[in-house]
mmCIF file of N, CA and C in Angstrom:
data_model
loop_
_atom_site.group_PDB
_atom_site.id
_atom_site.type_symbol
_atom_site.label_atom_id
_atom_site.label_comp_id
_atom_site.label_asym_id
_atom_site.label_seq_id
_atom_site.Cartn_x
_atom_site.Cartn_y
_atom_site.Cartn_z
ATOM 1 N N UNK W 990 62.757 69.257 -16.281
ATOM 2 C CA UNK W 990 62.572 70.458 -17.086
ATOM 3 C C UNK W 990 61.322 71.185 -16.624
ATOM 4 N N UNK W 991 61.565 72.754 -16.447
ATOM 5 C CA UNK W 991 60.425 73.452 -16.400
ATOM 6 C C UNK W 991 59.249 73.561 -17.313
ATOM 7 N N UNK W 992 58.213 74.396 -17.068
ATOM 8 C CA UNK W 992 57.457 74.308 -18.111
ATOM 9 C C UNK W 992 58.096 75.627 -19.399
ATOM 10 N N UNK W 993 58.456 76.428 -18.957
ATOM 11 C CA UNK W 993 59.225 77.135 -19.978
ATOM 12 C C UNK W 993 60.587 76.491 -20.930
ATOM 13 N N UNK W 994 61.192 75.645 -20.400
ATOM 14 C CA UNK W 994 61.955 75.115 -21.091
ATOM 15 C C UNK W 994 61.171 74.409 -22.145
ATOM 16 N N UNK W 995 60.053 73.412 -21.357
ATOM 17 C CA UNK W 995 59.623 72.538 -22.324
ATOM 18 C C UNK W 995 59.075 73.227 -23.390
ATOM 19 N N UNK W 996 58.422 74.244 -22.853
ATOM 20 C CA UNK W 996 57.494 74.895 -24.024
ATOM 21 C C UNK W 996 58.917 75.661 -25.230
ATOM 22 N N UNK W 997 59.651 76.431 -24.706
ATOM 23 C CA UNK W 997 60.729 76.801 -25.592
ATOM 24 C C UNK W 997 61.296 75.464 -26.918
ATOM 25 N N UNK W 998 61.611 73.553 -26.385
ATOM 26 C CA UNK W 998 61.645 73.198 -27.131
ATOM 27 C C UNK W 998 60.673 72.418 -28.529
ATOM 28 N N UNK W 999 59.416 72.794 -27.839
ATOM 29 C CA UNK W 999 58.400 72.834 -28.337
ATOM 30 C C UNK W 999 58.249 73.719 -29.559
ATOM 31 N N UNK W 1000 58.642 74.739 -29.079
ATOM 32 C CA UNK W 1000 58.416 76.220 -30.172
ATOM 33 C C UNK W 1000 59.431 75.746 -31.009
ATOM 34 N N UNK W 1001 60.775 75.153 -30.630
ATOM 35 C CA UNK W 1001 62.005 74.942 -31.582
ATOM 36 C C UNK W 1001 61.436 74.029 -32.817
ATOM 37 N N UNK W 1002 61.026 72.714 -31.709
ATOM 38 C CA UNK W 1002 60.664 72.143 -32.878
ATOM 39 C C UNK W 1002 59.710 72.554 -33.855
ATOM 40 N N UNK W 1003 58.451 73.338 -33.490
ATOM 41 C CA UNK W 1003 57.937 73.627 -34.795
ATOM 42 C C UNK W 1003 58.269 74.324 -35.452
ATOM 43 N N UNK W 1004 58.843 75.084 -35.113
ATOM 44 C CA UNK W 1004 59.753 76.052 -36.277
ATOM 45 C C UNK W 1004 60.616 75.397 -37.120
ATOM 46 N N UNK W 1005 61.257 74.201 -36.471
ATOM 47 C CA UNK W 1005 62.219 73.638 -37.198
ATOM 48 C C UNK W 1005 61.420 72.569 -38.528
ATOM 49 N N UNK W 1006 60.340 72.269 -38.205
ATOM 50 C CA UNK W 1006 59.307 71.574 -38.975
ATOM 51 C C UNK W 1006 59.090 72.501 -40.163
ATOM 52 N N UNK W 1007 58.508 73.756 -39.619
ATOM 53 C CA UNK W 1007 58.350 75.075 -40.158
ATOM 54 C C UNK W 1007 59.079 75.097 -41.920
ATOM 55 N N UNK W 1008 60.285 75.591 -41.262
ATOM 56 C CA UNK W 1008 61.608 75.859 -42.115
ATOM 57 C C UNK W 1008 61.785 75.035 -42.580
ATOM 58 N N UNK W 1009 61.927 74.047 -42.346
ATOM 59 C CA UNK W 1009 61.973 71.923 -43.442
ATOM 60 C C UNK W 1009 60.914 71.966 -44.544
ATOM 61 N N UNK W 1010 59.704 72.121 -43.962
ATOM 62 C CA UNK W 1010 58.065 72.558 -44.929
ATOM 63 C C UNK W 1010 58.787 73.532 -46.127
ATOM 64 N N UNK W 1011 59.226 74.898 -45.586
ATOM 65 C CA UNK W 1011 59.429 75.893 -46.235
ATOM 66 C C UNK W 1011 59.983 75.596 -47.554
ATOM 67 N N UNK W 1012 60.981 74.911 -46.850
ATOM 68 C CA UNK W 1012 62.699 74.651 -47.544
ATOM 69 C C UNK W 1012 61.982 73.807 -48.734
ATOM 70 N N UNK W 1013 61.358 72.640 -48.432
ATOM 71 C CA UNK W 1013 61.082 71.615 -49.262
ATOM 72 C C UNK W 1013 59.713 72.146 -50.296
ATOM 73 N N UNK W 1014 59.017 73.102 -49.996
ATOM 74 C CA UNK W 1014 57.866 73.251 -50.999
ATOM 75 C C UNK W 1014 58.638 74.188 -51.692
ATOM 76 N N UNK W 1015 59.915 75.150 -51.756
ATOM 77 C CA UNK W 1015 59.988 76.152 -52.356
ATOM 78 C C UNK W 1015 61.332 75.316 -52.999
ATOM 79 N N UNK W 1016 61.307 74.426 -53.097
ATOM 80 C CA UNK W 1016 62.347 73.582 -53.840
ATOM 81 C C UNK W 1016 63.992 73.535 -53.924
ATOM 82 N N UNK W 1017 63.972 74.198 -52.448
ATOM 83 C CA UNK W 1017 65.398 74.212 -52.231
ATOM 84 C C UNK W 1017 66.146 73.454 -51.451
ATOM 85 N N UNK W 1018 65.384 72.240 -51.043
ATOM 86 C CA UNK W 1018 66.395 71.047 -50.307
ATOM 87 C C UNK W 1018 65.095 69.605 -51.127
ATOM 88 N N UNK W 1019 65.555 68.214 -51.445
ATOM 89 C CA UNK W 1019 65.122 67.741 -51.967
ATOM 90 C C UNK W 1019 65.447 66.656 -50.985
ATOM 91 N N UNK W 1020 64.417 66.991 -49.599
ATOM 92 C CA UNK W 1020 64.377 65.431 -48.690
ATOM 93 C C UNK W 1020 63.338 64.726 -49.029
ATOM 94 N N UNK W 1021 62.873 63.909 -48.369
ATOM 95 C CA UNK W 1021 61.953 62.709 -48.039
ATOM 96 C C UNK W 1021 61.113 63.110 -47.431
ATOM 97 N N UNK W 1022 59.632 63.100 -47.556
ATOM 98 C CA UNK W 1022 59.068 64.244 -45.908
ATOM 99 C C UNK W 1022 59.472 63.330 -45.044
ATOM 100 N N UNK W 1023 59.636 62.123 -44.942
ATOM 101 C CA UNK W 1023 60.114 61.829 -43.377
ATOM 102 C C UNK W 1023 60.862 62.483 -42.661
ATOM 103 N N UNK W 1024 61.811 63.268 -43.404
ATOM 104 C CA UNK W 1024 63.300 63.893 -42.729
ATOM 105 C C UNK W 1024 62.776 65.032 -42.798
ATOM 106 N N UNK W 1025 61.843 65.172 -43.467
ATOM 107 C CA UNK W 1025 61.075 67.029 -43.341
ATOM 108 C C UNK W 1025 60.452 67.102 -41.871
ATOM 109 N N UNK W 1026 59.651 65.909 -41.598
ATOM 110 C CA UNK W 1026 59.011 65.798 -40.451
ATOM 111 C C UNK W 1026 59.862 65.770 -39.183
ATOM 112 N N UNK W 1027 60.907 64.921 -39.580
ATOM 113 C CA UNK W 1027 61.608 64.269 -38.445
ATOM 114 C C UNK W 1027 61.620 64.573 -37.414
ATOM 115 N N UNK W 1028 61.750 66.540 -36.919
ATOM 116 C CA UNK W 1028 61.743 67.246 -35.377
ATOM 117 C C UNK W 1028 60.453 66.765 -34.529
ATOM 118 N N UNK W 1029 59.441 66.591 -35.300
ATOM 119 C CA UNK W 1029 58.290 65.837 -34.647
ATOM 120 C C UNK W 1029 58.437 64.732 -33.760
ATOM 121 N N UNK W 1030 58.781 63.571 -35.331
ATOM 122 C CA UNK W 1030 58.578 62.453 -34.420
ATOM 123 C C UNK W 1030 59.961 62.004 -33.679
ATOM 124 N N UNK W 1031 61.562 62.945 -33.556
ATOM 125 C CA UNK W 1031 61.941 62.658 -33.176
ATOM 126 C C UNK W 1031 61.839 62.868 -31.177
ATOM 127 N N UNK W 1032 61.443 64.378 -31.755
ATOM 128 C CA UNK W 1032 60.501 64.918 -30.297
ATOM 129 C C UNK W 1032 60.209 63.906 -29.326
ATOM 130 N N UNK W 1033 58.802 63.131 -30.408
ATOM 131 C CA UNK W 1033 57.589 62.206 -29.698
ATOM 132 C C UNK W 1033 58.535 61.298 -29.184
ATOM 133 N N UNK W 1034 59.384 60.916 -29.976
ATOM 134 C CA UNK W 1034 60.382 59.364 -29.205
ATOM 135 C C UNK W 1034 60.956 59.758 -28.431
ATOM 136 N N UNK W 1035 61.451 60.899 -28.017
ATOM 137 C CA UNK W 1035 62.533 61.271 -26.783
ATOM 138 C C UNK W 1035 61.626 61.426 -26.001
ATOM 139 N N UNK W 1036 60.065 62.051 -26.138
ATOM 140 C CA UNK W 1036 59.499 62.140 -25.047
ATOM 141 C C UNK W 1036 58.888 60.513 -24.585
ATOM 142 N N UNK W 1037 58.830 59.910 -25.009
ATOM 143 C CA UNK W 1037 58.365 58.682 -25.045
ATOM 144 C C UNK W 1037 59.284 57.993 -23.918
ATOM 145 N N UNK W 1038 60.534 57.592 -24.809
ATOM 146 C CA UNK W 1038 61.758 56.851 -23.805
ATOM 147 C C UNK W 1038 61.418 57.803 -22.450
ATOM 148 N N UNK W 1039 61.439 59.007 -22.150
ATOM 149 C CA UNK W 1039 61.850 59.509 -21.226
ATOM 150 C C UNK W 1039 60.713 59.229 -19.927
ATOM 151 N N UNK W 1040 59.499 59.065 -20.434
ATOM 152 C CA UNK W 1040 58.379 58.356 -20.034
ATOM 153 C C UNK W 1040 58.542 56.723 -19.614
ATOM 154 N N UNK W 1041 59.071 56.168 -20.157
ATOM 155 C CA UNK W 1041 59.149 54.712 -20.083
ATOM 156 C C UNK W 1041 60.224 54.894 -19.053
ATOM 157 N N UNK W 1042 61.435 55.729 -19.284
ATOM 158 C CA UNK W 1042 62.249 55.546 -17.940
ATOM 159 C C UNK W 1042 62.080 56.032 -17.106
ATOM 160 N N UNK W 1043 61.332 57.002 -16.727
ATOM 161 C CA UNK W 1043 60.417 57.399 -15.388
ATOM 162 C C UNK W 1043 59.475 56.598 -14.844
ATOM 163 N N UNK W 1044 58.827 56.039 -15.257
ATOM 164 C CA UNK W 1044 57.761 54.786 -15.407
ATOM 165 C C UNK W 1044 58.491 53.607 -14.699
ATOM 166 N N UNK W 1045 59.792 53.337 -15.223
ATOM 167 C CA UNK W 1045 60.758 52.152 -14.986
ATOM 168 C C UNK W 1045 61.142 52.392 -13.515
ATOM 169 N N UNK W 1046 61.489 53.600 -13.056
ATOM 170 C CA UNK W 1046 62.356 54.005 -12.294
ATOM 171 C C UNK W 1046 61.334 54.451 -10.948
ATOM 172 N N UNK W 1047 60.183 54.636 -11.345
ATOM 173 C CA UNK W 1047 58.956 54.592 -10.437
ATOM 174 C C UNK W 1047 58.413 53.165 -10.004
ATOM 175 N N UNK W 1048 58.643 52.621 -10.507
ATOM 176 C CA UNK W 1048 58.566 50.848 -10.406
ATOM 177 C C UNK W 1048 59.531 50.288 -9.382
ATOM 178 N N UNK W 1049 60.853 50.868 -9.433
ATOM 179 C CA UNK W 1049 61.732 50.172 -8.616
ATOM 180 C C UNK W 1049 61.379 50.456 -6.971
#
């Protein structure tokens, strides 16, 4: 991925954080903040694995 892509899903996700925040303080969806958060840390884990298998695959 370019750096414009990355940065584009970057922007997604905080917006999508954004709108979850929104949604949930103005009392119109009744999640968990975990699932409010979730675009975050699901982000961090995809970027993570994707690290570990580059890492892996640089090893071989």
């Amino acid at each position: 991925m370019g750096k414009s892509s990355m940065s584009c899903v970057k922007g997604f996700v905080v917006l999508l954080t954004l709108v979850f925040i929104v949604l949930k303080l103005t009392l119109v969806i009744d999640w968990a903040w975990v699932w409010i958060l979730s675009p975050i840390w699901i982000y961090v884990l995809c970027c993570l694995v994707l690290f570990i298998i580059a890492f892996i695959i640089t090893l071989m």
